[in-house]
mmCIF file of C-alpha atoms and ligand atoms in Angstrom:
data_model
loop_
_atom_site.group_PDB
_atom_site.id
_atom_site.type_symbol
_atom_site.label_atom_id
_atom_site.label_comp_id
_atom_site.label_asym_id
_atom_site.label_seq_id
_atom_site.Cartn_x
_atom_site.Cartn_y
_atom_site.Cartn_z
ATOM 1 C CA MET J 1 163.740 -21.588 140.789
ATOM 2 C CA GLN J 2 165.261 -24.943 140.057
ATOM 3 C CA LEU J 3 167.005 -23.665 136.928
ATOM 4 C CA LYS J 4 168.556 -20.901 139.028
ATOM 5 C CA GLY J 5 169.897 -23.574 141.337
ATOM 6 C CA LEU J 6 167.630 -22.622 144.237
ATOM 7 C CA VAL J 7 166.069 -25.188 146.570
ATOM 8 C CA GLY J 8 162.534 -24.432 147.703
ATOM 9 C CA ASP J 9 161.819 -24.295 151.417
ATOM 10 C CA LYS J 10 158.766 -25.239 153.535
ATOM 11 C CA VAL J 11 156.868 -22.153 152.412
ATOM 12 C CA THR J 12 157.529 -22.822 148.728
ATOM 13 C CA MET J 13 156.363 -26.415 149.154
ATOM 14 C CA VAL J 14 153.133 -25.419 150.927
ATOM 15 C CA SER J 15 152.261 -23.034 148.059
ATOM 16 C CA LEU J 16 153.063 -25.606 145.384
ATOM 17 C CA LEU J 17 151.049 -28.303 147.149
ATOM 18 C CA LEU J 18 148.108 -25.930 147.358
ATOM 19 C CA ALA J 19 148.345 -25.363 143.595
ATOM 20 C CA CYS J 20 148.313 -29.158 143.039
ATOM 21 C CA THR J 21 145.297 -29.467 145.332
ATOM 22 C CA HIS J 22 143.317 -26.963 143.258
ATOM 23 C CA LEU J 23 144.173 -28.695 140.004
ATOM 24 C CA VAL J 24 143.869 -32.264 141.337
ATOM 25 C CA ALA J 25 147.410 -32.685 140.022
ATOM 26 C CA LEU J 26 148.236 -35.778 142.067
ATOM 27 C CA GLU J 27 151.298 -36.808 140.043
ATOM 28 C CA THR J 28 152.941 -33.410 140.523
ATOM 29 C CA GLY J 29 151.909 -33.495 144.182
ATOM 30 C CA LYS J 30 153.602 -36.875 144.618
ATOM 31 C CA TRP J 31 156.689 -35.522 142.884
ATOM 32 C CA LEU J 32 156.749 -32.623 145.368
ATOM 33 C CA HIS J 33 156.433 -35.088 148.249
ATOM 34 C CA ALA J 34 159.451 -36.975 146.896
ATOM 35 C CA TYR J 35 161.338 -33.675 146.457
ATOM 36 C CA ILE J 36 160.647 -32.771 150.108
ATOM 37 C CA MET J 37 162.093 -36.123 151.209
ATOM 38 C CA LYS J 38 165.110 -35.883 148.923
ATOM 39 C CA LYS J 39 166.004 -32.319 149.899
ATOM 40 C CA VAL J 40 165.317 -33.126 153.565
ATOM 41 C CA ILE J 41 162.922 -30.195 153.953
ATOM 42 C CA GLU J 42 161.488 -30.135 157.462
ATOM 43 C CA VAL J 43 157.868 -31.324 157.492
ATOM 44 C CA ASP J 44 156.317 -29.089 160.135
ATOM 45 C CA VAL J 45 152.604 -28.875 160.958
ATOM 46 C CA ALA J 46 151.836 -26.518 158.066
ATOM 47 C CA LEU J 47 153.666 -28.590 155.462
ATOM 48 C CA GLY J 48 152.317 -31.866 156.869
ATOM 49 C CA THR J 49 148.786 -30.479 156.698
ATOM 50 C CA ALA J 50 149.329 -29.314 153.111
ATOM 51 C CA LEU J 51 150.460 -32.853 152.208
ATOM 52 C CA VAL J 52 147.466 -34.504 153.901
ATOM 53 C CA ASP J 53 145.133 -32.007 152.233
ATOM 54 C CA MET J 54 146.710 -32.473 148.805
ATOM 55 C CA TYR J 55 146.431 -36.270 148.948
ATOM 56 C CA ALA J 56 142.887 -36.135 150.353
ATOM 57 C CA LYS J 57 141.573 -33.608 147.827
ATOM 58 C CA CYS J 58 143.301 -35.361 144.928
ATOM 59 C CA GLY J 59 141.334 -38.470 145.843
ATOM 60 C CA SER J 60 144.300 -40.460 147.189
ATOM 61 C CA ILE J 61 142.915 -40.885 150.669
ATOM 62 C CA GLU J 62 145.146 -43.877 151.548
ATOM 63 C CA ASN J 63 148.229 -41.678 151.130
ATOM 64 C CA ALA J 64 146.577 -38.904 153.138
ATOM 65 C CA GLU J 65 146.116 -41.352 156.021
ATOM 66 C CA ILE J 66 149.708 -42.620 155.779
ATOM 67 C CA VAL J 67 151.174 -39.082 155.852
ATOM 68 C CA PHE J 68 148.815 -38.162 158.683
ATOM 69 C CA GLU J 69 149.839 -41.130 160.835
ATOM 70 C CA GLU J 70 153.542 -40.370 160.334
ATOM 71 C CA LEU J 71 153.295 -36.718 161.371
ATOM 72 C CA ALA J 72 154.900 -35.931 164.710
ATOM 73 C CA GLU J 73 152.752 -32.889 165.304
ATOM 74 C CA LYS J 74 149.135 -32.357 164.258
ATOM 75 C CA ASP J 75 146.893 -29.366 164.790
ATOM 76 C CA VAL J 76 143.186 -28.738 164.228
ATOM 77 C CA MET J 77 143.794 -28.079 160.524
ATOM 78 C CA THR J 78 145.665 -31.355 160.053
ATOM 79 C CA TRP J 79 142.865 -33.403 161.605
ATOM 80 C CA THR J 80 140.287 -31.379 159.720
ATOM 81 C CA ALA J 81 141.991 -32.030 156.371
ATOM 82 C CA LEU J 82 141.721 -35.767 156.985
ATOM 83 C CA VAL J 83 138.164 -35.720 158.386
ATOM 84 C CA VAL J 84 136.891 -33.615 155.469
ATOM 85 C CA GLY J 85 138.848 -35.665 152.937
ATOM 86 C CA LEU J 86 137.451 -38.956 154.193
ATOM 87 C CA ALA J 87 133.933 -37.529 154.341
ATOM 88 C CA MET J 88 134.151 -36.214 150.782
ATOM 89 C CA CYS J 89 135.301 -39.611 149.544
ATOM 90 C CA GLY J 90 132.223 -41.226 151.031
ATOM 91 C CA GLN J 91 134.120 -42.912 153.895
ATOM 92 C CA GLY J 92 131.773 -41.580 156.549
ATOM 93 C CA ASP J 93 132.535 -44.100 159.310
ATOM 94 C CA GLU J 94 136.268 -43.602 158.993
ATOM 95 C CA ALA J 95 135.857 -39.797 159.036
ATOM 96 C CA LEU J 96 133.809 -39.961 162.237
ATOM 97 C CA LYS J 97 136.393 -42.247 163.833
ATOM 98 C CA TYR J 98 139.040 -39.539 163.335
ATOM 99 C CA PHE J 99 136.577 -36.843 164.414
ATOM 100 C CA HIS J 100 136.221 -38.623 167.778
ATOM 101 C CA GLU J 101 139.945 -39.367 168.082
ATOM 102 C CA MET J 102 140.718 -35.721 167.474
ATOM 103 C CA GLN J 103 138.589 -34.709 170.430
ATOM 104 C CA ILE J 104 140.107 -37.424 172.614
ATOM 105 C CA SER J 105 143.540 -35.986 171.770
ATOM 106 C CA GLY J 106 142.353 -32.746 173.343
ATOM 107 C CA LEU J 107 141.726 -30.647 170.229
ATOM 108 C CA LYS J 108 138.527 -28.735 169.634
ATOM 109 C CA PRO J 109 136.908 -29.106 166.198
ATOM 110 C CA ASP J 110 136.450 -25.868 164.242
ATOM 111 C CA ALA J 111 133.683 -24.870 161.829
ATOM 112 C CA ILE J 112 135.270 -26.783 158.932
ATOM 113 C CA THR J 113 135.781 -29.962 160.973
ATOM 114 C CA LEU J 114 132.066 -29.861 161.721
ATOM 115 C CA VAL J 115 131.279 -29.572 158.010
ATOM 116 C CA GLY J 116 133.323 -32.768 157.626
ATOM 117 C CA ALA J 117 131.486 -34.471 160.490
ATOM 118 C CA LEU J 118 128.085 -33.569 159.011
ATOM 119 C CA VAL J 119 129.049 -34.757 155.531
ATOM 120 C CA ALA J 120 130.344 -37.967 157.133
ATOM 121 C CA CYS J 121 127.063 -38.586 158.963
ATOM 122 C CA SER J 122 125.218 -37.935 155.728
ATOM 123 C CA HIS J 123 127.314 -40.481 153.809
ATOM 124 C CA ALA J 124 127.219 -43.079 156.547
ATOM 125 C CA GLY J 125 123.429 -42.723 156.845
ATOM 126 C CA LEU J 126 123.759 -41.640 160.481
ATOM 127 C CA VAL J 127 120.995 -39.057 160.279
ATOM 128 C CA GLU J 128 120.126 -38.925 163.976
ATOM 129 C CA GLU J 129 123.760 -38.510 164.931
ATOM 130 C CA GLY J 130 124.118 -35.746 162.332
ATOM 131 C CA ILE J 131 121.045 -33.952 163.669
ATOM 132 C CA SER J 132 122.426 -34.049 167.185
ATOM 133 C CA TYR J 133 125.812 -32.647 166.024
ATOM 134 C CA PHE J 134 124.053 -29.842 164.207
ATOM 135 C CA ASN J 135 121.774 -29.013 167.117
ATOM 136 C CA SER J 136 124.605 -29.018 169.640
ATOM 137 C CA MET J 137 127.079 -27.011 167.546
ATOM 138 C CA THR J 138 126.654 -23.785 169.487
ATOM 139 C CA LYS J 139 126.467 -25.417 172.920
ATOM 140 C CA THR J 140 129.157 -28.095 172.598
ATOM 141 C CA TYR J 141 131.586 -26.511 170.178
ATOM 142 C CA GLY J 142 130.791 -22.803 170.455
ATOM 143 C CA ILE J 143 130.237 -22.509 166.702
ATOM 144 C CA GLN J 144 127.279 -20.782 165.060
ATOM 145 C CA PRO J 145 125.996 -22.841 162.118
ATOM 146 C CA SER J 146 126.992 -21.143 158.857
ATOM 147 C CA ILE J 147 125.448 -21.589 155.430
ATOM 148 C CA GLU J 148 127.825 -24.538 154.773
ATOM 149 C CA HIS J 149 126.509 -26.363 157.841
ATOM 150 C CA TYR J 150 122.932 -25.753 156.737
ATOM 151 C CA GLY J 151 123.882 -27.052 153.302
ATOM 152 C CA CYS J 152 125.236 -30.287 154.790
ATOM 153 C CA PHE J 153 122.172 -30.656 156.986
ATOM 154 C CA VAL J 154 119.797 -30.206 154.047
ATOM 155 C CA ASP J 155 121.840 -32.702 152.054
ATOM 156 C CA MET J 156 121.691 -35.237 154.880
ATOM 157 C CA LEU J 157 117.912 -34.955 155.299
ATOM 158 C CA GLY J 158 117.384 -35.057 151.545
ATOM 159 C CA ARG J 159 119.582 -38.108 151.126
ATOM 160 C CA ALA J 160 117.484 -39.886 153.768
ATOM 161 C CA GLY J 161 114.328 -38.971 151.826
ATOM 162 C CA ARG J 162 113.165 -36.477 154.466
ATOM 163 C CA ILE J 163 112.326 -33.855 151.827
ATOM 164 C CA ALA J 164 109.619 -32.006 153.771
ATOM 165 C CA GLU J 165 111.916 -31.551 156.775
ATOM 166 C CA ALA J 166 114.703 -30.292 154.497
ATOM 167 C CA GLU J 167 112.382 -27.760 152.890
ATOM 168 C CA GLU J 168 111.173 -26.623 156.325
ATOM 169 C CA LEU J 169 114.782 -26.208 157.472
ATOM 170 C CA ILE J 170 115.588 -23.982 154.483
ATOM 171 C CA LYS J 171 112.617 -21.767 155.322
ATOM 172 C CA LYS J 172 113.871 -21.371 158.889
ATOM 173 C CA MET J 173 117.493 -20.600 157.978
ATOM 174 C CA PRO J 174 118.681 -17.262 159.357
ATOM 175 C CA MET J 175 120.393 -16.465 156.018
ATOM 176 C CA THR J 176 119.283 -16.633 152.374
ATOM 177 C CA PRO J 177 119.895 -20.143 151.001
ATOM 178 C CA ASP J 178 122.510 -20.302 148.268
ATOM 179 C CA HIS J 179 123.097 -22.405 145.191
ATOM 180 C CA PHE J 180 124.536 -25.318 147.196
ATOM 181 C CA VAL J 181 121.740 -25.478 149.750
ATOM 182 C CA LEU J 182 119.002 -25.353 147.114
ATOM 183 C CA GLY J 183 120.969 -27.573 144.740
ATOM 184 C CA GLY J 184 121.212 -30.166 147.514
ATOM 185 C CA LEU J 185 117.455 -30.225 147.986
ATOM 186 C CA LEU J 186 116.940 -30.352 144.234
ATOM 187 C CA GLY J 187 119.237 -33.374 144.050
ATOM 188 C CA ALA J 188 117.141 -35.056 146.734
ATOM 189 C CA CYS J 189 113.949 -34.286 144.807
ATOM 190 C CA ARG J 190 115.503 -35.904 141.736
ATOM 191 C CA ILE J 191 116.448 -39.080 143.602
ATOM 192 C CA HIS J 192 113.125 -39.326 145.416
ATOM 193 C CA CYS J 193 111.020 -38.170 142.424
ATOM 194 C CA ASN J 194 109.391 -35.240 144.204
ATOM 195 C CA LEU J 195 108.312 -32.866 141.448
ATOM 196 C CA GLU J 196 106.191 -30.673 143.673
ATOM 197 C CA VAL J 197 109.055 -29.573 145.927
ATOM 198 C CA ALA J 198 111.464 -29.525 142.976
ATOM 199 C CA GLU J 199 109.297 -26.918 141.267
ATOM 200 C CA ARG J 200 109.341 -24.644 144.325
ATOM 201 C CA VAL J 201 113.111 -25.024 144.716
ATOM 202 C CA ALA J 202 113.759 -24.320 141.040
ATOM 203 C CA GLN J 203 111.585 -21.201 141.215
ATOM 204 C CA GLN J 204 113.599 -20.019 144.187
ATOM 205 C CA LEU J 205 116.866 -20.717 142.334
ATOM 206 C CA LEU J 206 115.695 -18.615 139.416
ATOM 207 C CA GLU J 207 114.723 -15.733 141.702
ATOM 208 C CA LEU J 208 118.088 -15.838 143.431
ATOM 209 C CA TYR J 209 120.196 -16.393 140.326
ATOM 210 C CA PRO J 210 118.468 -14.653 137.417
ATOM 211 C CA ASP J 211 121.764 -14.461 135.509
ATOM 212 C CA ASN J 212 122.499 -18.171 135.677
ATOM 213 C CA GLY J 213 121.307 -20.011 132.580
ATOM 214 C CA GLY J 214 121.188 -23.271 134.531
ATOM 215 C CA SER J 215 118.368 -21.955 136.755
ATOM 216 C CA TYR J 216 116.095 -21.327 133.747
ATOM 217 C CA ILE J 217 116.783 -24.689 132.208
ATOM 218 C CA ILE J 218 116.093 -26.631 135.393
ATOM 219 C CA LEU J 219 112.820 -24.831 136.070
ATOM 220 C CA SER J 220 111.679 -25.183 132.476
ATOM 221 C CA ASN J 221 112.526 -28.895 132.521
ATOM 222 C CA ILE J 222 110.691 -29.491 135.767
ATOM 223 C CA TYR J 223 107.614 -27.792 134.287
ATOM 224 C CA SER J 224 107.928 -30.116 131.302
ATOM 225 C CA LEU J 225 108.146 -33.169 133.551
ATOM 226 C CA SER J 226 105.000 -31.948 135.347
ATOM 227 C CA ARG J 227 103.377 -31.508 131.909
ATOM 228 C CA LYS J 228 103.009 -27.755 132.440
ATOM 229 C CA TRP J 229 103.951 -26.983 128.860
ATOM 230 C CA GLU J 230 102.905 -23.337 128.844
ATOM 231 C CA GLU J 231 105.003 -22.496 131.885
ATOM 232 C CA ALA J 232 107.956 -24.380 130.464
ATOM 233 C CA LYS J 233 107.737 -22.360 127.261
ATOM 234 C CA ARG J 234 107.387 -19.095 129.196
ATOM 235 C CA ILE J 235 110.646 -19.746 131.088
ATOM 236 C CA ARG J 236 112.526 -20.577 127.867
ATOM 237 C CA GLU J 237 111.238 -17.338 126.344
ATOM 238 C CA LEU J 238 112.235 -15.374 129.420
ATOM 239 C CA MET J 239 115.741 -16.796 129.133
ATOM 240 C CA ALA J 240 115.947 -15.754 125.483
ATOM 241 C CA GLU J 241 114.510 -12.304 126.227
ATOM 242 C CA ARG J 242 117.074 -11.686 128.917
ATOM 243 C CA LYS J 243 119.795 -13.011 126.612
ATOM 244 C CA ILE J 244 121.008 -15.483 129.247
ATOM 245 C CA LYS J 245 123.578 -18.085 128.244
ATOM 246 C CA LYS J 246 124.691 -21.173 130.095
ATOM 247 C CA SER J 247 128.239 -21.303 131.362
ATOM 248 C CA PRO J 248 129.950 -24.249 129.657
ATOM 249 C CA GLY J 249 131.069 -27.294 131.602
ATOM 250 C CA CYS J 250 134.813 -27.615 131.954
ATOM 251 C CA SER J 251 136.954 -30.560 133.074
ATOM 252 C CA LEU J 252 140.627 -30.755 133.942
ATOM 253 C CA ILE J 253 142.859 -33.803 133.869
ATOM 254 C CA GLU J 254 146.544 -34.108 134.690
ATOM 255 C CA VAL J 255 148.705 -36.397 132.554
ATOM 256 C CA ASP J 256 152.488 -36.591 132.966
ATOM 257 C CA GLY J 257 152.585 -33.392 134.967
ATOM 258 C CA VAL J 258 150.569 -31.372 132.436
ATOM 259 C CA VAL J 259 147.004 -30.257 133.146
ATOM 260 C CA HIS J 260 144.713 -30.561 130.108
ATOM 261 C CA GLU J 261 141.461 -28.660 129.929
ATOM 262 C CA PHE J 262 138.309 -29.709 128.075
ATOM 263 C CA ILE J 263 135.084 -27.808 127.566
ATOM 264 C CA LYS J 264 131.845 -29.271 126.268
ATOM 265 C CA GLY J 265 132.117 -30.348 122.627
ATOM 266 C CA ASP J 266 135.772 -29.340 122.598
ATOM 267 C CA SER J 267 137.867 -30.269 119.554
ATOM 268 C CA SER J 268 140.783 -27.949 120.201
ATOM 269 C CA HIS J 269 143.039 -30.571 121.782
ATOM 270 C CA PRO J 270 145.916 -31.618 119.474
ATOM 271 C CA GLN J 271 144.947 -35.269 119.999
ATOM 272 C CA SER J 272 141.280 -34.582 119.335
ATOM 273 C CA PRO J 273 140.779 -37.195 116.568
ATOM 274 C CA VAL J 274 142.073 -40.022 118.795
ATOM 275 C CA ILE J 275 140.092 -38.707 121.763
ATOM 276 C CA TYR J 276 136.888 -38.842 119.735
ATOM 277 C CA GLU J 277 137.728 -42.335 118.536
ATOM 278 C CA MET J 278 138.140 -43.389 122.163
ATOM 279 C CA LEU J 279 134.868 -41.680 123.039
ATOM 280 C CA ASP J 280 133.082 -43.773 120.398
ATOM 281 C CA ASP J 281 134.719 -46.907 121.749
ATOM 282 C CA MET J 282 133.680 -45.914 125.279
ATOM 283 C CA LEU J 283 130.066 -45.365 124.263
ATOM 284 C CA SER J 284 129.728 -48.553 122.256
ATOM 285 C CA ARG J 285 131.356 -50.700 124.943
ATOM 286 C CA THR J 286 129.279 -49.190 127.749
ATOM 287 C CA LYS J 287 126.124 -49.572 125.654
ATOM 288 C CA LYS J 288 126.871 -53.273 125.368
ATOM 289 C CA ALA J 289 127.231 -53.336 129.146
ATOM 290 C CA GLY J 290 123.744 -51.911 129.550
ATOM 291 C CA TYR J 291 124.206 -48.154 129.399
ATOM 292 C CA VAL J 292 121.249 -46.229 128.010
ATOM 293 C CA SER J 293 121.587 -42.505 127.617
ATOM 294 C CA ASN J 294 119.272 -41.090 130.260
ATOM 295 C CA LYS J 295 117.559 -37.950 129.104
ATOM 296 C CA SER J 296 114.555 -37.843 131.410
ATOM 297 C CA GLU J 297 116.442 -37.731 134.676
ATOM 298 C CA VAL J 298 118.871 -35.331 133.113
ATOM 299 C CA LEU J 299 116.013 -32.851 132.920
ATOM 300 C CA PHE J 300 116.611 -32.239 136.610
ATOM 301 C CA ASP J 301 120.255 -31.455 136.184
ATOM 302 C CA MET J 302 122.151 -28.226 136.535
ATOM 303 C CA ASP J 303 124.336 -29.216 133.663
ATOM 304 C CA GLU J 304 121.941 -30.620 131.186
ATOM 305 C CA GLU J 305 121.510 -30.933 127.457
ATOM 306 C CA GLU J 306 118.561 -32.348 125.634
ATOM 307 C CA LYS J 307 120.086 -34.340 122.866
ATOM 308 C CA GLU J 308 122.038 -37.535 123.281
ATOM 309 C CA THR J 309 124.827 -36.263 121.041
ATOM 310 C CA ALA J 310 125.239 -33.222 123.262
ATOM 311 C CA LEU J 311 125.275 -35.424 126.362
ATOM 312 C CA ASN J 312 128.012 -37.506 124.809
ATOM 313 C CA LEU J 313 130.188 -34.445 124.397
ATOM 314 C CA HIS J 314 130.116 -33.343 128.028
ATOM 315 C CA SER J 315 133.569 -32.217 129.125
ATOM 316 C CA GLU J 316 134.041 -35.013 131.683
ATOM 317 C CA LYS J 317 133.445 -37.655 129.002
ATOM 318 C CA LEU J 318 136.074 -35.995 126.783
ATOM 319 C CA ALA J 319 138.549 -35.762 129.661
ATOM 320 C CA LEU J 320 137.861 -39.398 130.505
ATOM 321 C CA ALA J 321 138.452 -40.524 126.910
ATOM 322 C CA PHE J 322 141.714 -38.598 126.927
ATOM 323 C CA GLY J 323 142.633 -40.178 130.264
ATOM 324 C CA LEU J 324 142.024 -43.656 128.874
ATOM 325 C CA ILE J 325 144.292 -43.160 125.868
ATOM 326 C CA SER J 326 147.076 -41.367 127.675
ATOM 327 C CA THR J 327 147.542 -43.409 130.850
ATOM 328 C CA SER J 328 148.584 -47.027 131.322
ATOM 329 C CA PRO J 329 145.995 -49.712 132.155
ATOM 330 C CA GLY J 330 145.272 -49.929 135.857
ATOM 331 C CA ILE J 331 146.310 -46.339 136.618
ATOM 332 C CA PRO J 332 143.469 -44.402 138.292
ATOM 333 C CA ILE J 333 142.098 -41.473 136.271
ATOM 334 C CA ARG J 334 141.441 -38.203 138.090
ATOM 335 C CA ILE J 335 139.240 -35.450 136.721
ATOM 336 C CA VAL J 336 138.095 -32.156 138.177
ATOM 337 C CA LYS J 337 134.871 -30.614 136.895
ATOM 338 C CA ASN J 338 133.576 -27.052 137.423
ATOM 339 C CA LEU J 339 129.869 -27.938 137.433
ATOM 340 C CA ARG J 340 127.904 -30.756 138.976
ATOM 341 C CA VAL J 341 128.297 -34.071 137.126
ATOM 342 C CA CYS J 342 125.039 -34.824 135.290
ATOM 343 C CA SER J 343 123.155 -38.106 135.827
ATOM 344 C CA ASP J 344 124.011 -39.322 132.345
ATOM 345 C CA CYS J 345 127.761 -38.817 132.733
ATOM 346 C CA HIS J 346 127.554 -40.380 136.191
ATOM 347 C CA ALA J 347 125.905 -43.513 134.798
ATOM 348 C CA ALA J 348 128.351 -43.667 131.891
ATOM 349 C CA ILE J 349 131.442 -43.242 134.083
ATOM 350 C CA LYS J 350 130.243 -46.005 136.416
ATOM 351 C CA LEU J 351 130.150 -48.415 133.478
ATOM 352 C CA VAL J 352 133.473 -47.202 132.076
ATOM 353 C CA SER J 353 135.074 -47.992 135.448
ATOM 354 C CA LYS J 354 133.797 -51.559 135.086
ATOM 355 C CA VAL J 355 134.297 -52.176 131.363
ATOM 356 C CA TYR J 356 137.844 -50.741 131.294
ATOM 357 C CA ASN J 357 138.661 -51.892 134.820
ATOM 358 C CA ARG J 358 139.787 -48.450 135.931
ATOM 359 C CA GLU J 359 139.333 -46.479 139.095
ATOM 360 C CA ILE J 360 138.003 -43.043 138.130
ATOM 361 C CA ILE J 361 137.867 -40.114 140.510
ATOM 362 C CA VAL J 362 135.840 -37.028 139.659
ATOM 363 C CA ARG J 363 135.906 -34.025 141.937
ATOM 364 C CA ASN J 364 133.441 -31.247 141.543
ATOM 365 C CA ARG J 365 133.659 -28.345 143.920
ATOM 366 C CA ASN J 366 132.623 -29.862 147.206
ATOM 367 C CA ARG J 367 132.181 -33.493 146.290
ATOM 368 C CA PHE J 368 134.092 -36.526 145.185
ATOM 369 C CA HIS J 369 132.950 -39.405 143.062
ATOM 370 C CA GLN J 370 135.116 -42.481 143.304
ATOM 371 C CA PHE J 371 134.042 -44.863 140.551
ATOM 372 C CA LYS J 372 135.179 -48.440 140.894
ATOM 373 C CA ASN J 373 133.973 -51.643 139.279
ATOM 374 C CA GLY J 374 130.643 -50.176 138.151
ATOM 375 C CA SER J 375 129.634 -48.258 141.275
ATOM 376 C CA CYS J 376 130.335 -44.893 142.850
ATOM 377 C CA SER J 377 131.298 -43.892 146.392
ATOM 378 C CA CYS J 378 128.454 -41.332 146.470
ATOM 379 C CA ARG J 379 125.998 -44.220 146.228
ATOM 380 C CA ASP J 380 124.255 -42.332 143.442
ATOM 381 C CA PHE J 381 123.357 -39.365 145.550
ATOM 382 C CA TRP J 382 125.030 -36.060 144.855
HETATM 383 ZN ZN1 ZN H 1 127.162 -34.877 131.665
HETATM 384 ZN ZN1 ZN H 2 129.008 -40.512 142.326
#
């Protein structure tokens, strides 16, 4: 369009911002923001919301707040973009502040705003408040809880260590639990070392997703942790019999306006030799800082591998190594991952953020990890 001498309008900008949001292409998103200003394109509610959403979902929540505050007109979607963005970044209190302000301004939260509010309560440890939001959804807001709301509720209970209640809730759900709901409870079992419930959840995952290699591996690993060797072997055999393969992990990173893609053990990148050198440097420096490759906890993970070498080649580690060599010191590194980040990568990235003094943001599907100075915004629960 630009080569043809055309100037994009509001609609073009909304579409482009949406593309940036999906790819976590913050630099390109910022460039678009500058283009909008330069070409004096009118920032109406739709475009303003797209900007807030882009900044929030690309992990630049400060910019999302600035754009939000400057907007003359805001609708439910604008407020929702900010509430959800803040909640996903682990800023629960701030998200709830906007959730209340939104209602004071006379707007009624929709189903997605309530997802944000529940995630916020979960992150801020406000379990009782979260329970009351959930229970009053139909009465106060006229919204029937959907599977997403149940997922948030399970996550909140699990995070607080209320595993039995979370399991009970799943049983009472009016719909079949999905990967996220069960995955949330499984995550809680991992954190709170509850093998008994974990086994039941993993069995359920396998029944629901017989084509997903991850389900077999988790269940087999949980059997191993419970020392049920025969069962563990049986599940591995079943996986082989059914010829099930695991979908590979994949991470994206944007550098200078180009999105680079890495899969596990990838060596197809033109800069591969330097990336692997950086990876070695990363591992030796984090080891000195106390990192030990964690294989036992990894047994619980959706995205797991048994050998340390395989763990070291996870796509997010490769993307991170590439990020470190191709961006200037002090610049935050943003990665988007298709699967859940495993415990080992999580621990490693925390240390990388400290050792290299970098802010690292990893988004996977519905969650954000903001690593800074050795800790993560998820407070090690995801
Ligand atoms: Zn990993
Ligand atoms: Zn995290």
